[in-house]
mmCIF file of C-alpha atoms in Angstrom:
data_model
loop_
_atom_site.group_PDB
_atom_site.id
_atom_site.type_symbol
_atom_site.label_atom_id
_atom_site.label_comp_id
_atom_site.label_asym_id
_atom_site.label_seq_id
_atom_site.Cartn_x
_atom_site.Cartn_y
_atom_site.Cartn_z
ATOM 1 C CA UNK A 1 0.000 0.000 0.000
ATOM 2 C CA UNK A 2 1.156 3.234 -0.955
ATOM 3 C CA UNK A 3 0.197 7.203 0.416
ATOM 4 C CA UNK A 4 0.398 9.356 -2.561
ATOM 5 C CA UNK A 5 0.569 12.328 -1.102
ATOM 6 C CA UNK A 6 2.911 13.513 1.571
ATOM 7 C CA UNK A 7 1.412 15.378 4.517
ATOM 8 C CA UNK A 8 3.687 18.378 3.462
ATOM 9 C CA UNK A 9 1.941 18.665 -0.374
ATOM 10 C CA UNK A 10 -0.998 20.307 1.304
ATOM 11 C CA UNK A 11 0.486 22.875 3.666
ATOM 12 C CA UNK A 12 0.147 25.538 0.914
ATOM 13 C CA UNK A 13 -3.881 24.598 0.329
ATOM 14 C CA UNK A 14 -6.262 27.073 0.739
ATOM 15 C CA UNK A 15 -9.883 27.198 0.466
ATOM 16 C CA UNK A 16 -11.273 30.342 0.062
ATOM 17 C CA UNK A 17 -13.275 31.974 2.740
ATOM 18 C CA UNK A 18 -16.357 30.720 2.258
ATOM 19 C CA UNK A 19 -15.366 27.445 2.515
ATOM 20 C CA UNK A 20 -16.104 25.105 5.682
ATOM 21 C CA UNK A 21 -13.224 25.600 8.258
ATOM 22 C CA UNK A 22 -10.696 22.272 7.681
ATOM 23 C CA UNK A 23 -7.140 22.371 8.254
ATOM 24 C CA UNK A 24 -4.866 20.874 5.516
ATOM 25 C CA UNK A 25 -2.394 19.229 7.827
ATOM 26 C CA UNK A 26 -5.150 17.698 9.847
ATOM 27 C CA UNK A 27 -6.414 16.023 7.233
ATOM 28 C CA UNK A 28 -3.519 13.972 5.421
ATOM 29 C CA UNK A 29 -2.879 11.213 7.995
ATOM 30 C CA UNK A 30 1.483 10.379 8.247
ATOM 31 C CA UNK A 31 2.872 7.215 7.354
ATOM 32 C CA UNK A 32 3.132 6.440 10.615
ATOM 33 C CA UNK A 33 -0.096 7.084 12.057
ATOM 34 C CA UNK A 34 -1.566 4.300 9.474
ATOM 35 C CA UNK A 35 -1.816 0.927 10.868
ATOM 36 C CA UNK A 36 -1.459 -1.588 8.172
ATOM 37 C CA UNK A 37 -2.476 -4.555 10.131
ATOM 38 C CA UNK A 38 -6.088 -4.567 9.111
ATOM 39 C CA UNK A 39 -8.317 -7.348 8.825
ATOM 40 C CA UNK A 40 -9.182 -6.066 5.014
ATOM 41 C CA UNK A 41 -7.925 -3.890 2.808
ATOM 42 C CA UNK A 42 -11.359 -1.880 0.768
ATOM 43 C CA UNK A 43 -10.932 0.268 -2.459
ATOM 44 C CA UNK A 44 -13.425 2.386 -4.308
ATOM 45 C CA UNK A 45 -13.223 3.745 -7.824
ATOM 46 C CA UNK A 46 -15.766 6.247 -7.786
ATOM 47 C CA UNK A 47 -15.218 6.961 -11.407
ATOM 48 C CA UNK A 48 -17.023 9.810 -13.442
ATOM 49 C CA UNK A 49 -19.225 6.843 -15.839
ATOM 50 C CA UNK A 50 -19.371 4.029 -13.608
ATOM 51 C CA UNK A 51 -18.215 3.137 -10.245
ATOM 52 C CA UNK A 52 -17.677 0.509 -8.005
ATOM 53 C CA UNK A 53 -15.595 -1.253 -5.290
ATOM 54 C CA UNK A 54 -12.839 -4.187 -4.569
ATOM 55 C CA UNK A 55 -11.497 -5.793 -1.581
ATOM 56 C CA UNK A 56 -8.784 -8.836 -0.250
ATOM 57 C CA UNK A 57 -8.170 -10.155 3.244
ATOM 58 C CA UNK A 58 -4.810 -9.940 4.603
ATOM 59 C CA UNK A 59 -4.069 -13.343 4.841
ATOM 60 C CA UNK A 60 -5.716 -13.924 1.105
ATOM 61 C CA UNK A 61 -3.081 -10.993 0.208
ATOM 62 C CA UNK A 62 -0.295 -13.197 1.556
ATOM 63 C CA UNK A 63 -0.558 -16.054 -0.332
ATOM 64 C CA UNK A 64 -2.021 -14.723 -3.694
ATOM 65 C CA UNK A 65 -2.257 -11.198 -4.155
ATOM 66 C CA UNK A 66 -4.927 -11.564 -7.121
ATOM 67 C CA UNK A 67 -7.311 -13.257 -4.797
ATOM 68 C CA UNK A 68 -9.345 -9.787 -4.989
ATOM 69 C CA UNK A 69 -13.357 -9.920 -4.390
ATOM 70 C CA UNK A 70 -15.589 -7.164 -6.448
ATOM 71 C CA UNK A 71 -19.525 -6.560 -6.927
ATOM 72 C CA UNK A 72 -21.066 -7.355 -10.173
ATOM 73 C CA UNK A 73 -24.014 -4.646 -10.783
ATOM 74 C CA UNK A 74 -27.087 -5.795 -13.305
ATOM 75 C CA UNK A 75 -28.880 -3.653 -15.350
ATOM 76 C CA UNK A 76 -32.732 -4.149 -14.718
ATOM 77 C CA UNK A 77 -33.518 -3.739 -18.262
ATOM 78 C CA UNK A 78 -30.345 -5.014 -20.158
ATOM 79 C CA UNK A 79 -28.312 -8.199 -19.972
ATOM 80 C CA UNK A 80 -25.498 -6.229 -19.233
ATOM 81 C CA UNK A 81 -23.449 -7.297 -16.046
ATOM 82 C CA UNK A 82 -20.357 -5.365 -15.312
ATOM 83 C CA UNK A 83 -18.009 -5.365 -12.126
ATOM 84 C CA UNK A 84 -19.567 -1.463 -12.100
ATOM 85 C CA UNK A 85 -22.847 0.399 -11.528
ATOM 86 C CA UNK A 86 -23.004 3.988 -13.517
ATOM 87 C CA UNK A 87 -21.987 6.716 -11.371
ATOM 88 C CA UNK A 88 -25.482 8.575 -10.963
ATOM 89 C CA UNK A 89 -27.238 9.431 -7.289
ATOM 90 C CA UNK A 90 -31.300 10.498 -6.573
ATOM 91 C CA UNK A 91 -31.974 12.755 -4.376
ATOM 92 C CA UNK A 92 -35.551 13.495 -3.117
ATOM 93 C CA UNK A 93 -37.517 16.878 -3.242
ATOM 94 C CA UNK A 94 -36.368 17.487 0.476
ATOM 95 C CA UNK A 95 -32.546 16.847 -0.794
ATOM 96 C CA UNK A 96 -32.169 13.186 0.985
ATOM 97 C CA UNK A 97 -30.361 10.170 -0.567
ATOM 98 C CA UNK A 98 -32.847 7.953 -2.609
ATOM 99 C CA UNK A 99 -30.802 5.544 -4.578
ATOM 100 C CA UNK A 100 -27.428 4.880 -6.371
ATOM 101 C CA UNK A 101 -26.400 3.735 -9.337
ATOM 102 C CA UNK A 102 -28.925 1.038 -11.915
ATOM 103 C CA UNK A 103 -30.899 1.848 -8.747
ATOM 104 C CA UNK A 104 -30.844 5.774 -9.394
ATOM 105 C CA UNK A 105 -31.782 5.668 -12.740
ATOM 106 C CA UNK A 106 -34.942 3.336 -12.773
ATOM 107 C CA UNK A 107 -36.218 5.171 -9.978
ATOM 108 C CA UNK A 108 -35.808 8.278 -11.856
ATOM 109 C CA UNK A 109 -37.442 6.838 -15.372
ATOM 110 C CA UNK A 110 -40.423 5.941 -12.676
ATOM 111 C CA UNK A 111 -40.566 9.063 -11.803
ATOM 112 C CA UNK A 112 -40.732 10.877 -15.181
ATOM 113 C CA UNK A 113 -45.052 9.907 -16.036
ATOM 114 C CA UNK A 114 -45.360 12.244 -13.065
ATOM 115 C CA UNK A 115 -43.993 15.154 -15.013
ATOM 116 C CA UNK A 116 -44.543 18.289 -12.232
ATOM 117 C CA UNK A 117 -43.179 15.705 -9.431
ATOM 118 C CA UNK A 118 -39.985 15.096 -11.268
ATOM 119 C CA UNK A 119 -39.086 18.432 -11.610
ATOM 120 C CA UNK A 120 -38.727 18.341 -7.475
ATOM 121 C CA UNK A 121 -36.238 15.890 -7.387
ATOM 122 C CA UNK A 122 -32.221 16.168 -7.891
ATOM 123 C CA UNK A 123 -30.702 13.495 -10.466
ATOM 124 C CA UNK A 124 -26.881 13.651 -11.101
ATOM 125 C CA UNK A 125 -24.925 11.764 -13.692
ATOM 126 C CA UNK A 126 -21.152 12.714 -14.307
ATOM 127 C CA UNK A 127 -20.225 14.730 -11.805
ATOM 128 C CA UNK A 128 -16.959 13.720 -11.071
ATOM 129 C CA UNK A 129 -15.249 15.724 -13.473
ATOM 130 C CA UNK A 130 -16.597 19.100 -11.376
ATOM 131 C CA UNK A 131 -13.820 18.913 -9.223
ATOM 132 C CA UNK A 132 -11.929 19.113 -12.259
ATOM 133 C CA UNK A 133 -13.174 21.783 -13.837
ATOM 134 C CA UNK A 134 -14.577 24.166 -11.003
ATOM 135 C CA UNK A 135 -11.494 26.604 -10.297
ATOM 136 C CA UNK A 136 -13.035 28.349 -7.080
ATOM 137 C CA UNK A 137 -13.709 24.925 -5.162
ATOM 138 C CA UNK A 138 -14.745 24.711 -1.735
ATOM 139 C CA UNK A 139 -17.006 22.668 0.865
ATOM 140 C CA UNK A 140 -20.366 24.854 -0.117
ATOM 141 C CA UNK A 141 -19.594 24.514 -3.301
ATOM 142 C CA UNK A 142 -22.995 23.511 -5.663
ATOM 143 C CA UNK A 143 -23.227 21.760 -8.627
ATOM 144 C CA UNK A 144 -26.230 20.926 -10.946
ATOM 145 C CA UNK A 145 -28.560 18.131 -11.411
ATOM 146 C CA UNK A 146 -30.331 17.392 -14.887
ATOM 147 C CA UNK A 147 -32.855 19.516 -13.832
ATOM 148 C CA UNK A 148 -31.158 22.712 -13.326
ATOM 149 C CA UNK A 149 -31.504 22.273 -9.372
ATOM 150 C CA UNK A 150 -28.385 22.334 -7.197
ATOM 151 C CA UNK A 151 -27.544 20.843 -4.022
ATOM 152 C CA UNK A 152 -23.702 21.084 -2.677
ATOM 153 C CA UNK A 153 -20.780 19.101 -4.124
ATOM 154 C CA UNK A 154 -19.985 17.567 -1.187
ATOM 155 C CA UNK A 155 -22.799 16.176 -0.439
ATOM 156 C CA UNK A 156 -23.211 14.554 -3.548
ATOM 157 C CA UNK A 157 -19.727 12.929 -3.668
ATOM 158 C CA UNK A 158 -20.371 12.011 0.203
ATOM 159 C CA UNK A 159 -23.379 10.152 -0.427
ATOM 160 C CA UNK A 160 -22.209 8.508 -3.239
ATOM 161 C CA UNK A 161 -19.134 7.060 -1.245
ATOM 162 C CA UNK A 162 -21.376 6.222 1.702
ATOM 163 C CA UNK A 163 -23.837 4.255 -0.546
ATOM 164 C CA UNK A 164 -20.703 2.134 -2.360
ATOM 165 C CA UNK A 165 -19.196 1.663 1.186
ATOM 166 C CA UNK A 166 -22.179 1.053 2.857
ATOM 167 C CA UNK A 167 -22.869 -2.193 0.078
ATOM 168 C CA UNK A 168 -19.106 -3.190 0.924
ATOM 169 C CA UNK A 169 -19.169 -3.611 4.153
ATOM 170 C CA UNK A 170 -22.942 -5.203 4.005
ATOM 171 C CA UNK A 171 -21.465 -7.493 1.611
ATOM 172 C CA UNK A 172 -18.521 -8.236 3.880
ATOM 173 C CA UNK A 173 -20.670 -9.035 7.275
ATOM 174 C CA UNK A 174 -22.565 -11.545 5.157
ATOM 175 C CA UNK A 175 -19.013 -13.488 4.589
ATOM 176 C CA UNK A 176 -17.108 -12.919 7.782
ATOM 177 C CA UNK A 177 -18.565 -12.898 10.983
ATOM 178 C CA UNK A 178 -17.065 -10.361 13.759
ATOM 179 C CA UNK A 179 -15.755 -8.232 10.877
ATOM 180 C CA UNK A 180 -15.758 -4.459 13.069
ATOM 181 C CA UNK A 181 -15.228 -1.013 10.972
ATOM 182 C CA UNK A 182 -12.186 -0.709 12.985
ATOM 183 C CA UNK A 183 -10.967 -4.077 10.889
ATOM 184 C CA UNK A 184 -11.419 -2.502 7.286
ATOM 185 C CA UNK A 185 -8.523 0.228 5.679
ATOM 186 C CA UNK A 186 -9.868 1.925 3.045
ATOM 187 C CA UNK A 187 -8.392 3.278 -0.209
ATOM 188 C CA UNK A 188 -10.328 6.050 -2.060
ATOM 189 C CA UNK A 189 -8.678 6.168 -6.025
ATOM 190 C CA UNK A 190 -7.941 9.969 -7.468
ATOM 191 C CA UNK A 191 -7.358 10.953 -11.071
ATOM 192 C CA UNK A 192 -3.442 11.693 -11.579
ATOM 193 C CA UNK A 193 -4.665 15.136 -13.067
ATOM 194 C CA UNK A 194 -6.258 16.535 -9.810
ATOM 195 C CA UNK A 195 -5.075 18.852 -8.409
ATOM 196 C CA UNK A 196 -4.709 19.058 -4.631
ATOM 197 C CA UNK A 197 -7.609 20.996 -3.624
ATOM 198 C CA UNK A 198 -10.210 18.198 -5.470
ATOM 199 C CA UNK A 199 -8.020 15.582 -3.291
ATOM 200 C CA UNK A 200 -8.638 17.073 -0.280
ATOM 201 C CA UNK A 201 -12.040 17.775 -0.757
ATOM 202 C CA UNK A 202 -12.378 14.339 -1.974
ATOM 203 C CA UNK A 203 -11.144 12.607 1.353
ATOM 204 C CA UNK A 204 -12.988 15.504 3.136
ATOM 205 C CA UNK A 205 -16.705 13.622 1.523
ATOM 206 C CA UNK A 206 -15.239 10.285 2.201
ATOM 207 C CA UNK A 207 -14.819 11.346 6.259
ATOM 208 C CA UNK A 208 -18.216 12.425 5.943
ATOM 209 C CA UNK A 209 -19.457 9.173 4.021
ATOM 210 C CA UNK A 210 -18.218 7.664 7.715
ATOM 211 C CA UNK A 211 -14.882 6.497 6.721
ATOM 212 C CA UNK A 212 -12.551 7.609 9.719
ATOM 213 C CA UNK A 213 -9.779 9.975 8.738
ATOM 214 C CA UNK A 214 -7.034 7.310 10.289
ATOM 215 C CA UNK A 215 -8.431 4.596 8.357
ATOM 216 C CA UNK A 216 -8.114 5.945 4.814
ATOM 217 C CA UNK A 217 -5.524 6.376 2.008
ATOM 218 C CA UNK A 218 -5.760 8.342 -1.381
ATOM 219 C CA UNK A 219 -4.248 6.729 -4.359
ATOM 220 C CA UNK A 220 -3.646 7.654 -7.727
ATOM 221 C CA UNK A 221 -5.468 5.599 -10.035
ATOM 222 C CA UNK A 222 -2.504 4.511 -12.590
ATOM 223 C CA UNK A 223 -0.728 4.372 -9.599
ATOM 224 C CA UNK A 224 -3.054 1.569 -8.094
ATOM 225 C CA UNK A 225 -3.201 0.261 -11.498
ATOM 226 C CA UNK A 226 0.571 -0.066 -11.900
ATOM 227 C CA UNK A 227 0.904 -1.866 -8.308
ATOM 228 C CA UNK A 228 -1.783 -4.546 -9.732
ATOM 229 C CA UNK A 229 -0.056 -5.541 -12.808
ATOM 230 C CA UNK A 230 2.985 -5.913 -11.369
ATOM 231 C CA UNK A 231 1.238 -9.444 -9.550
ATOM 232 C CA UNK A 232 -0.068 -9.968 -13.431
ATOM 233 C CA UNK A 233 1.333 -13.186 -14.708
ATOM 234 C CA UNK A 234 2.816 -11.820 -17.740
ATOM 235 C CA UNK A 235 5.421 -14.602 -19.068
ATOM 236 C CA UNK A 236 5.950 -18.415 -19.202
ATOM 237 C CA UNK A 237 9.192 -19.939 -17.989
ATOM 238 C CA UNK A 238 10.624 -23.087 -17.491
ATOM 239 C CA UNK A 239 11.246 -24.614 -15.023
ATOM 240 C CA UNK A 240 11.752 -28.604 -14.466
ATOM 241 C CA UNK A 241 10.344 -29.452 -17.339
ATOM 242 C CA UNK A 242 7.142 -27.602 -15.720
ATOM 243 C CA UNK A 243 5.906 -24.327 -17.697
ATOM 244 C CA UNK A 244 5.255 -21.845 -14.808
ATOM 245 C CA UNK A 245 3.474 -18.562 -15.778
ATOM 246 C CA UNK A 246 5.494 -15.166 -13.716
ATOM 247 C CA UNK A 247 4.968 -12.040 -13.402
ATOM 248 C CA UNK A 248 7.599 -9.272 -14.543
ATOM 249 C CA UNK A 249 11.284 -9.482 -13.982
ATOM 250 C CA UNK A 250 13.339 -7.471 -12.003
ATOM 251 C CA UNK A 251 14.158 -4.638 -14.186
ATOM 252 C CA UNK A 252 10.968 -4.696 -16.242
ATOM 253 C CA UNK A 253 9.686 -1.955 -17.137
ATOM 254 C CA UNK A 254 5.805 -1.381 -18.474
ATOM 255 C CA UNK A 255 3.492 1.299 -18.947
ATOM 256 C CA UNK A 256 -0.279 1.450 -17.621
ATOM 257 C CA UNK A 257 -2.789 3.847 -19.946
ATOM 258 C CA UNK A 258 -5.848 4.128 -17.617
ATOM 259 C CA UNK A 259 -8.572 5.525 -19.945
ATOM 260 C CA UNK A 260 -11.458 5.808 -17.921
ATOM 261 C CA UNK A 261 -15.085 8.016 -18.463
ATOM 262 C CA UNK A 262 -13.601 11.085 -17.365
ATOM 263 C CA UNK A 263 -9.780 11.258 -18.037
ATOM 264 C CA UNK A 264 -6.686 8.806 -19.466
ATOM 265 C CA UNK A 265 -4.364 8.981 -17.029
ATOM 266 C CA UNK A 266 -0.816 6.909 -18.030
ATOM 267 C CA UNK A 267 2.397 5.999 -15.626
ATOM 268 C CA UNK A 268 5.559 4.343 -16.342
ATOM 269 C CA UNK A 269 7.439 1.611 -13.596
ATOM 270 C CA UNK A 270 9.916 -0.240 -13.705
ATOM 271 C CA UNK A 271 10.296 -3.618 -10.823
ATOM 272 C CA UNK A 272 13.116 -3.202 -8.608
ATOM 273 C CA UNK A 273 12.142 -6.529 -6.647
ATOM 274 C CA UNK A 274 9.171 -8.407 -5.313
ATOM 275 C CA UNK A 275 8.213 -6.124 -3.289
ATOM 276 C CA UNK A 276 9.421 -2.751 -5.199
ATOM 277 C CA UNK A 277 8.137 -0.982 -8.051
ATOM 278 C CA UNK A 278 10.531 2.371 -9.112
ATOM 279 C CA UNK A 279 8.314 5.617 -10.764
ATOM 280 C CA UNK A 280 10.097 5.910 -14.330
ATOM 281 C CA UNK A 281 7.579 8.586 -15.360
ATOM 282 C CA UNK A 282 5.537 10.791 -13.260
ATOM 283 C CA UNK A 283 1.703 10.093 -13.490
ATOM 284 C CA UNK A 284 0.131 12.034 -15.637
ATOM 285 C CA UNK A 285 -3.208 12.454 -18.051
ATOM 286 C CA UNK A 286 -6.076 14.725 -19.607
ATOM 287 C CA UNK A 287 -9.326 14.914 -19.683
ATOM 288 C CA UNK A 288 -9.635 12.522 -22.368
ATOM 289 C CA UNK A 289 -11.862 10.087 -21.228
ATOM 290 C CA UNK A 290 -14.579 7.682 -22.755
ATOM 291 C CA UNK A 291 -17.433 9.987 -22.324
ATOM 292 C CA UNK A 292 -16.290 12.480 -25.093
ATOM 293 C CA UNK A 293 -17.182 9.376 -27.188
ATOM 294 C CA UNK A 294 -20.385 8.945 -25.521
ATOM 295 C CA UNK A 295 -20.948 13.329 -26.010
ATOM 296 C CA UNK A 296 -19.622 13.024 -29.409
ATOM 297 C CA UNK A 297 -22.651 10.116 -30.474
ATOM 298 C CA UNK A 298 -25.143 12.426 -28.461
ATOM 299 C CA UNK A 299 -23.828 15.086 -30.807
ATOM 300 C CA UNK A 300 -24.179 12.927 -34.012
ATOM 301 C CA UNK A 301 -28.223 12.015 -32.406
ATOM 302 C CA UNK A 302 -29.115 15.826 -32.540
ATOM 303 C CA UNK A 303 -27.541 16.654 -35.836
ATOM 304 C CA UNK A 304 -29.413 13.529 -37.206
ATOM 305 C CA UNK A 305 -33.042 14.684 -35.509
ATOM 306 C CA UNK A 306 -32.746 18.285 -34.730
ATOM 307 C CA UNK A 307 -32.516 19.781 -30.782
ATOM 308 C CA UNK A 308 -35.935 20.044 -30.015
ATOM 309 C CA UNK A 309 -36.379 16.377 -31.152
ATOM 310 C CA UNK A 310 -34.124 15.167 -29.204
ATOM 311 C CA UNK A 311 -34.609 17.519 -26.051
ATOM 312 C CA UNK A 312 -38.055 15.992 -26.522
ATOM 313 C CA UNK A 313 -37.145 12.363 -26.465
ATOM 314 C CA UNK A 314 -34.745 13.055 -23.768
ATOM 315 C CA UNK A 315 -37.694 14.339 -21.613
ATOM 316 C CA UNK A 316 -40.006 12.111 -22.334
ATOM 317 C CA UNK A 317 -38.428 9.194 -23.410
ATOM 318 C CA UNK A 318 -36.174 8.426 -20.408
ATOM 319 C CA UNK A 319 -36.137 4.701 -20.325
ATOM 320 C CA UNK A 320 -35.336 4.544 -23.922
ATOM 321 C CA UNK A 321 -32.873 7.259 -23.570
ATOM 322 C CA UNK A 322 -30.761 5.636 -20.534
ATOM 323 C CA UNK A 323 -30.878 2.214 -22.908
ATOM 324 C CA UNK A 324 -29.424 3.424 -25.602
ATOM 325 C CA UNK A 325 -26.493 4.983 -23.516
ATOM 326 C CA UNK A 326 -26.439 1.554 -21.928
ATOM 327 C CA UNK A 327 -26.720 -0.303 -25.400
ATOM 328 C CA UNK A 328 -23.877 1.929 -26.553
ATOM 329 C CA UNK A 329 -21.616 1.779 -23.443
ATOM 330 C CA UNK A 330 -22.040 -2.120 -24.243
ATOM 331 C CA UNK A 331 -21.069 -1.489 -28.140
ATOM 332 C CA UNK A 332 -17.838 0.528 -26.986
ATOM 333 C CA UNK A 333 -16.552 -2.222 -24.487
ATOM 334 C CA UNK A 334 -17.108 -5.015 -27.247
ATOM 335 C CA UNK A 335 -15.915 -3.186 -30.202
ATOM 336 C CA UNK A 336 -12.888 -4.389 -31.890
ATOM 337 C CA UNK A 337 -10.108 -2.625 -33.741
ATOM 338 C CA UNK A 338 -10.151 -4.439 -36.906
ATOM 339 C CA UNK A 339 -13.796 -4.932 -36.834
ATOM 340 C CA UNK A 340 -15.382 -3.737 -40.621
ATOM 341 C CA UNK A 341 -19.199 -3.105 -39.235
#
């Protein structure tokens, strides 16, 4: 397990004054104040498309550190099954958590034959990328649902966390018994290309999701990403007459190109020794991600129909709008490079 960020990287981060009162150095736990002999190790990836979560036992670490456990999410209306759920969150007209997720938006294509209701309620869908983009961030900071309505950033990022930690740990009582919170470390995975405001607020909505502040670590996402493949088995040797598949040699080095919804983010490593991985190349990205496909076919929809068409559809069509995003997401996973149709 790694700390990306050194305690010292946010002594120089301000919020400006309307922002809640936190203090920087209070909030980036030392090295030494993390205890690493926990019961389970959690991560969530809660991306700007889809989200979802992964987690190993200690001793499960020990002897195979691929033995990881994840979620796989269904799709009420599709056959699609994927190891995540899209990142989207309901809120009700009075601004409380309703659902998450596959969850979040059939509840909200129920809601839409009630046309004057729906308008009272707060959808989201890609919102990650806010703290991205939003130069002036802080803890009252608001951001905007489908509908226009806003409720505060960190609420929405909170919630979110809380609802994909909340199905963790549920999932992890059901296997374990006398699993305590106090058991679990938790890992919360950042963009390379944030900067250190959106990390702080990040674990800021993550304290507030009910993850203690001593029992959580930040980590780059090509940097988690570069620590898993080095466990990949990548090459068969021999040995005894016995093919044996490994993982990289000492001195390897290989490149990890995380393109996710939001942003590609890419890092270079080479192995120093079981146990050591050496940065070649800082981690680093854009805001390149899959969804500029998925805005660029939206695009393509309204030049083919016309905007009020489609604004129409979109309104009142919102089952058949969501599956053809899904029915497209599907298409984009499948394709194939050399594939003529």
């Amino acid at each position: 397990l790694y700390e990306v960020e050194e305690e010292s990287r946010y002594d120089h981060v301000e919020f400006n004054q309307n922002a809640a009162s936190v203090k920087p150095e209070e909030d980036q736990p030392t090295e030494s104040s993390i205890d690493l002999n926990y019961l389970l190790v959690a991560a969530i990836d809660l991306g700007t498309a889809a989200s979802g979560y992964a987690f190993s036992f200690r001793n499960d670490f020990k002897t195979n550190p691929l033995k990881i456990s994840t979620h796989i999410w269904t799709a009420a209306t599709t056959v699609l099954r994927s190891a995540k759920t899209p990142t989207c969150i309901l809120f009700n007209p009075e601004g409380h958590f309703e659902a998450f997720g596959y969850e979040a938006q059939n509840n909200f294509s129920s809601l839409i034959t009630d046309e004057e209701n729906v308008e009272e309620w707060y959808y989201f869908e890609n919102f990650k990328m806010s703290l991205y983009e939003i130069k002036d961030l802080n803890f009252h900071t608001e951001i905007k649902a489908t509908n226009g309505k806003t409720l505060p950033a960190i609420t929405v990022f909170s919630e979110s966390i809380k609802y994909l930690k909340n199905h963790l740990t549920n999932r992890c009582l059901n296997m374990t018994c006398g699993l305590k919170d106090e058991d679990i470390l938790w890992t919360l995975t950042v963009p390379a290309i944030w900067n250190d405001k959106a990390k702080l607020f990040m674990r800021r909505a993550a304290e507030l999701a009910g993850i203690p502040r001593s029992q959580l670590l930040l980590a780059l996402e090509p940097e988690a990403g570069a620590i898993f493949c080095k466990h990949i088995p990548v090459e068969v040797r021999r040995f005894d007459d016995k093919d044996e598949v490994e993982g990289f040699r000492n001195g390897s080095r290989y490149m990890v190109i995380d393109a996710g919804g939001g942003t590609v983010d890419i890092t270079i490593h080479e192995v120093v020794d079981e146990q050591n991985i050496r940065e070649i190349y800082a981690a680093n990205g854009g805001p390149w991600g899959g969804n500029n496909i998925n805005k660029a076919f939206i695009d393509f929809l309204i030049e083919l129909f016309g905007v009020e068409t489609f604004e129409e559809f979109q309104r009142k069509c919102v089952d058949d709008c969501i599956d053809i995003i899904r029915e497209f997401e599907t298409k984009k996973q499948t394709m194939k490079i050399d594939d003529s149709n």
